[in-house]
């Protein structure tokens, strides 16, 4: 079994980005600028956004954090999005999810100018990805694809099983893996109502678990020699940690590990790649790579 080191891969990519940014700036170009909108004080969201701002510094980007209390109105948030859409200095921005229940998340996503939607959540980007056009791709699936590519794991013609059908991970992951010019794999998506889930998993050359259920994938669900990608990051209480919790993946690492050819750990696997891909999308936004 070989461990897929997302932390080291992300560090390498961030260094590559930082070098490119310095070349752009030295040639008289503009530093990419990412803005992040954070609503409320959810612990997970606070950590993610803090790490995104830190990653911007590592990459040599300008970053702006816009904060609102949890009682912000949808109208106020839409006005903020309108300002960011029109701000010529901001190349790309994200609104950290989840949002409080009184705000219509989809309405917020659709208010973002798709040309600045570095999360790749806007229907224009989702649709363009589905038909293989240049666009911003959601960071977690993009990061997983990048790991498979950098570890030279064959995907063409292979059987890929994805657990989970979320708009952020499962669905875009399936699109990337089936795309002829990308994964070129045979893709099956399983979810909470799949009656043949275990049997499907056992056929997978590449198994991608993104269901958010700690320890869901057991050794009997994994084919000998498979590549297993664990997207789970559930916080479980742990009194021995200063934070009071630890991150738990969807895969029982200790029992699945001996059967795999490749496996991602939690933490240190997919997680660090996600923020890194947001940085790559922001670099593309700064360079106006997909849209003018
Ligand atoms: N919440 C969980 N993941 C993400 C993400 O990739 N982007 C945003 N904006 N919110 C999230």
Coordinates of C-alpha atoms and ligand atoms in Angstrom, one line a residue:
X1 CA 0.0 0.0 0.0
X2 CA 1.2 3.5 -0.8
X3 CA -0.1 6.5 1.2
X4 CA -1.3 9.4 -1.0
X5 CA 0.2 12.4 0.8
X6 CA -2.2 15.3 0.1
X7 CA -0.3 17.6 2.5
X8 CA 3.0 17.3 0.6
X9 CA 1.3 17.5 -2.8
X10 CA -0.6 20.6 -1.8
X11 CA 2.6 22.2 -0.5
X12 CA 4.3 21.5 -3.8
X13 CA 1.4 23.0 -5.8
X14 CA 1.2 26.1 -3.6
X15 CA 4.9 26.7 -4.1
X16 CA 4.4 26.3 -7.9
X17 CA 1.5 28.9 -7.7
X18 CA 3.7 31.3 -5.6
X19 CA 6.5 31.1 -8.2
X20 CA 4.0 31.8 -11.0
X21 CA 2.5 34.8 -9.1
X22 CA 6.0 36.3 -8.6
X23 CA 6.7 35.9 -12.3
X24 CA 3.3 37.6 -13.2
X25 CA 4.0 40.5 -10.7
X26 CA 7.6 40.9 -12.0
X27 CA 6.3 41.2 -15.5
X28 CA 4.0 44.1 -14.3
X29 CA 0.9 42.0 -13.9
X30 CA -1.6 42.0 -11.0
X31 CA -1.6 39.8 -7.9
X32 CA -4.6 37.5 -7.9
X33 CA -7.2 38.7 -5.3
X34 CA -9.6 36.3 -3.5
X35 CA -12.4 37.5 -1.3
X36 CA -14.2 35.3 1.1
X37 CA -17.6 35.9 2.7
X38 CA -18.2 34.3 6.1
X39 CA -21.6 34.4 7.8
X40 CA -21.9 33.6 11.5
X41 CA -19.4 31.7 13.7
X42 CA -19.7 28.0 12.8
X43 CA -16.5 26.4 14.1
X44 CA -15.8 24.4 10.9
X45 CA -16.5 27.4 8.6
X46 CA -14.2 29.7 10.7
X47 CA -11.4 27.2 10.4
X48 CA -11.9 26.6 6.6
X49 CA -11.9 30.4 5.9
X50 CA -8.9 31.0 8.2
X51 CA -7.0 28.4 6.3
X52 CA -8.1 29.8 2.9
X53 CA -6.8 33.3 3.9
X54 CA -3.5 31.7 5.1
X55 CA -3.2 29.8 1.8
X56 CA -3.6 33.1 -0.1
X57 CA -0.6 34.5 1.8
X58 CA 1.4 31.4 1.0
X59 CA 0.6 31.8 -2.7
X60 CA 1.3 35.6 -2.8
X61 CA -2.4 36.5 -3.4
X62 CA -4.2 39.5 -2.0
X63 CA -7.2 38.3 0.2
X64 CA -10.2 40.1 1.7
X65 CA -12.4 38.6 4.4
X66 CA -16.0 40.0 4.6
X67 CA -17.8 39.0 7.8
X68 CA -21.4 39.1 8.7
X69 CA -23.3 38.0 11.9
X70 CA -25.6 35.0 11.5
X71 CA -28.7 37.3 11.5
X72 CA -27.6 39.1 8.2
X73 CA -30.5 39.4 5.8
X74 CA -30.5 37.8 2.4
X75 CA -30.9 41.3 0.9
X76 CA -27.7 42.5 2.7
X77 CA -25.8 39.4 1.5
X78 CA -27.0 39.9 -2.1
X79 CA -25.8 43.5 -1.9
X80 CA -22.4 42.3 -0.8
X81 CA -22.3 39.9 -3.7
X82 CA -23.2 42.6 -6.1
X83 CA -20.4 44.8 -4.8
X84 CA -17.9 42.0 -5.2
X85 CA -19.2 41.2 -8.7
X86 CA -18.5 44.8 -9.7
X87 CA -15.2 45.2 -7.8
X88 CA -12.6 45.1 -10.6
X89 CA -9.8 44.4 -8.2
X90 CA -11.5 41.1 -6.9
X91 CA -10.7 38.3 -9.3
X92 CA -12.7 35.7 -7.6
X93 CA -14.7 35.2 -4.4
X94 CA -16.5 32.5 -2.4
X95 CA -19.4 32.6 0.1
X96 CA -18.6 30.0 2.7
X97 CA -21.3 27.4 3.1
X98 CA -23.5 26.3 4.9
X99 CA -25.5 29.6 5.4
X100 CA -28.1 30.1 8.1
X101 CA -31.4 28.5 7.3
X102 CA -33.2 31.8 6.6
X103 CA -31.0 32.4 3.6
X104 CA -31.6 30.7 0.3
X105 CA -28.3 29.2 -0.5
X106 CA -29.0 28.5 -4.2
X107 CA -30.2 32.1 -4.7
X108 CA -26.8 33.3 -3.2
X109 CA -24.8 30.9 -5.4
X110 CA -26.7 32.1 -8.6
X111 CA -26.1 35.8 -7.7
X112 CA -22.3 35.3 -8.0
X113 CA -20.9 36.3 -11.4
X114 CA -19.9 32.9 -12.8
X115 CA -16.7 34.5 -14.1
X116 CA -15.7 35.1 -10.4
X117 CA -17.1 31.8 -9.1
X118 CA -13.9 30.2 -8.0
X119 CA -15.8 27.6 -6.0
X120 CA -17.3 26.3 -9.3
X121 CA -20.8 26.1 -7.7
X122 CA -22.7 28.4 -10.2
X123 CA -24.9 26.5 -12.7
X124 CA -22.9 28.0 -15.6
X125 CA -19.7 26.4 -14.3
X126 CA -21.5 23.1 -13.3
X127 CA -23.0 22.9 -16.8
X128 CA -19.8 23.8 -18.6
X129 CA -17.9 21.1 -16.7
X130 CA -20.6 18.6 -17.5
X131 CA -20.0 19.1 -21.2
X132 CA -16.2 19.4 -20.9
X133 CA -15.8 23.2 -21.5
X134 CA -13.2 25.3 -19.7
X135 CA -14.6 26.5 -16.3
X136 CA -14.0 26.6 -12.6
X137 CA -14.3 23.1 -11.1
X138 CA -15.4 22.5 -7.5
X139 CA -12.2 22.3 -5.4
X140 CA -12.6 18.9 -3.7
X141 CA -13.2 16.8 -6.8
X142 CA -10.6 18.8 -8.7
X143 CA -8.1 18.0 -5.8
X144 CA -8.9 14.3 -5.9
X145 CA -8.4 14.2 -9.7
X146 CA -5.1 16.1 -9.3
X147 CA -3.9 13.5 -6.7
X148 CA -4.8 10.6 -9.0
X149 CA -2.9 12.3 -11.8
X150 CA 0.2 13.2 -9.7
X151 CA 0.4 9.7 -8.4
X152 CA 0.1 8.3 -11.9
X153 CA -2.9 6.1 -10.9
X154 CA -4.5 4.7 -14.0
X155 CA -8.1 5.7 -14.5
X156 CA -8.9 5.2 -18.2
X157 CA -11.3 2.3 -18.6
X158 CA -11.2 1.5 -14.8
X159 CA -14.2 1.1 -12.6
X160 CA -14.8 4.1 -10.3
X161 CA -17.4 3.9 -7.5
X162 CA -18.3 7.2 -5.8
X163 CA -20.2 7.1 -2.5
X164 CA -22.3 10.3 -2.1
X165 CA -24.2 12.5 -4.6
X166 CA -23.7 16.0 -3.2
X167 CA -23.5 19.0 -5.5
X168 CA -20.1 19.9 -4.1
X169 CA -18.3 16.5 -4.2
X170 CA -20.2 13.4 -5.5
X171 CA -21.8 14.8 -8.7
X172 CA -18.8 16.8 -10.0
X173 CA -16.5 13.9 -9.1
X174 CA -18.6 11.6 -11.3
X175 CA -18.4 14.2 -14.1
X176 CA -14.6 14.5 -13.9
X177 CA -14.1 10.7 -13.7
X178 CA -16.3 9.9 -16.7
X179 CA -15.0 12.8 -19.0
X180 CA -13.1 11.3 -21.9
X181 CA -10.3 13.8 -21.7
X182 CA -10.0 13.4 -17.9
X183 CA -10.8 10.3 -15.9
X184 CA -12.2 8.3 -18.8
X185 CA -13.5 5.8 -16.3
X186 CA -16.7 3.7 -15.9
X187 CA -18.5 5.5 -13.1
X188 CA -21.1 4.4 -10.6
X189 CA -22.6 6.8 -8.0
X190 CA -24.0 5.2 -4.8
X191 CA -26.0 7.0 -2.1
X192 CA -28.1 6.4 1.0
X193 CA -30.8 4.6 -1.0
X194 CA -28.6 2.3 -3.1
X195 CA -29.6 -1.3 -2.4
X196 CA -26.4 -2.8 -4.0
X197 CA -23.9 -0.4 -2.4
X198 CA -21.6 -3.0 -0.9
X199 CA -21.5 -5.1 -4.1
X200 CA -20.8 -2.0 -6.2
X201 CA -17.9 -1.0 -3.9
X202 CA -16.3 -4.5 -4.2
X203 CA -16.1 -4.0 -8.0
X204 CA -14.2 -0.6 -7.7
X205 CA -10.7 -0.1 -8.9
X206 CA -11.1 3.4 -7.5
X207 CA -13.4 3.9 -4.5
X208 CA -14.2 7.5 -3.5
X209 CA -16.0 7.8 -0.2
X210 CA -17.8 11.1 0.3
X211 CA -20.8 10.4 2.5
X212 CA -19.8 12.0 5.8
X213 CA -20.4 8.8 7.8
X214 CA -17.3 8.0 9.9
X215 CA -15.9 4.5 9.4
X216 CA -18.6 3.6 6.8
X217 CA -16.2 1.8 4.4
X218 CA -15.0 -1.5 5.9
X219 CA -12.4 -4.0 4.6
X220 CA -15.1 -6.3 3.1
X221 CA -16.2 -3.5 0.8
X222 CA -12.8 -3.1 -0.8
X223 CA -11.3 -5.0 -3.7
X224 CA -7.7 -6.2 -3.3
X225 CA -5.4 -3.7 -5.0
X226 CA -8.0 -0.8 -5.1
X227 CA -7.3 2.9 -4.8
X228 CA -9.3 4.3 -1.9
X229 CA -9.9 8.0 -1.6
X230 CA -11.5 9.2 1.7
X231 CA -13.3 12.6 1.6
X232 CA -14.8 12.3 5.1
X233 CA -14.0 15.0 7.6
X234 CA -16.5 14.4 10.4
X235 CA -15.6 16.0 13.7
X236 CA -15.9 13.4 16.5
X237 CA -15.4 14.3 20.2
X238 CA -12.0 13.5 21.5
X239 CA -11.1 14.7 25.1
X240 CA -7.4 14.0 24.5
X241 CA -7.2 16.8 21.9
X242 CA -6.8 20.4 22.7
X243 CA -9.6 21.3 20.3
X244 CA -11.9 18.6 21.9
X245 CA -12.4 16.8 18.6
X246 CA -10.6 14.9 15.9
X247 CA -11.4 14.5 12.2
X248 CA -12.7 11.1 11.2
X249 CA -12.8 9.8 7.6
X250 CA -15.5 7.7 5.9
X251 CA -13.0 4.8 5.7
X252 CA -11.8 2.4 8.4
X253 CA -8.2 3.1 7.5
X254 CA -6.5 0.4 9.7
X255 CA -8.5 -2.5 8.2
X256 CA -8.8 -1.2 4.6
X257 CA -5.2 0.0 4.3
X258 CA -3.7 -3.6 3.9
X259 CA -6.0 -4.3 0.9
X260 CA -5.2 -1.1 -1.1
X261 CA -2.6 -0.2 -3.6
X262 CA -3.1 3.5 -2.7
X263 CA -5.1 5.2 0.1
X264 CA -5.5 8.8 1.4
X265 CA -5.3 9.4 5.1
X266 CA -7.6 11.6 7.2
X267 CA -6.3 14.2 7.9
X268 CA -3.6 14.9 5.4
X269 CA -5.2 13.4 2.3
X270 CA -7.9 15.1 0.4
X271 CA -8.4 18.0 2.8
X272 CA -5.2 20.0 2.1
X273 CA -5.8 19.6 -1.7
X274 CA -9.2 21.3 -1.5
X275 CA -7.9 24.6 -0.4
X276 CA -5.0 24.3 -2.8
X277 CA -7.4 23.8 -5.7
X278 CA -9.3 27.0 -4.7
X279 CA -5.9 28.7 -5.0
X280 CA -5.4 27.2 -8.5
X281 CA -8.9 28.5 -9.5
X282 CA -8.0 31.9 -8.1
X283 CA -4.8 32.0 -10.1
X284 CA -6.8 31.1 -13.2
X285 CA -9.3 33.9 -12.3
X286 CA -6.4 36.4 -12.0
X287 CA -5.1 35.3 -15.4
X288 CA -8.6 35.4 -16.9
X289 CA -7.9 31.9 -18.1
X290 CA -11.5 30.8 -18.6
X291 CA -13.5 34.0 -19.0
X292 CA -12.6 37.6 -20.0
Ligands
LIG1 N1 -18.4 24.5 2.7 C1 -17.8 23.2 2.6 N2 -17.0 23.2 1.5 C2 -17.0 24.4 0.9 C3 -16.4 24.9 -0.3 O1 -15.6 24.2 -1.0 N3 -16.7 26.2 -0.6 C4 -17.6 26.9 0.2 N4 -17.8 28.2 -0.2 N5 -18.2 26.4 1.2 C5 -17.9 25.2 1.6

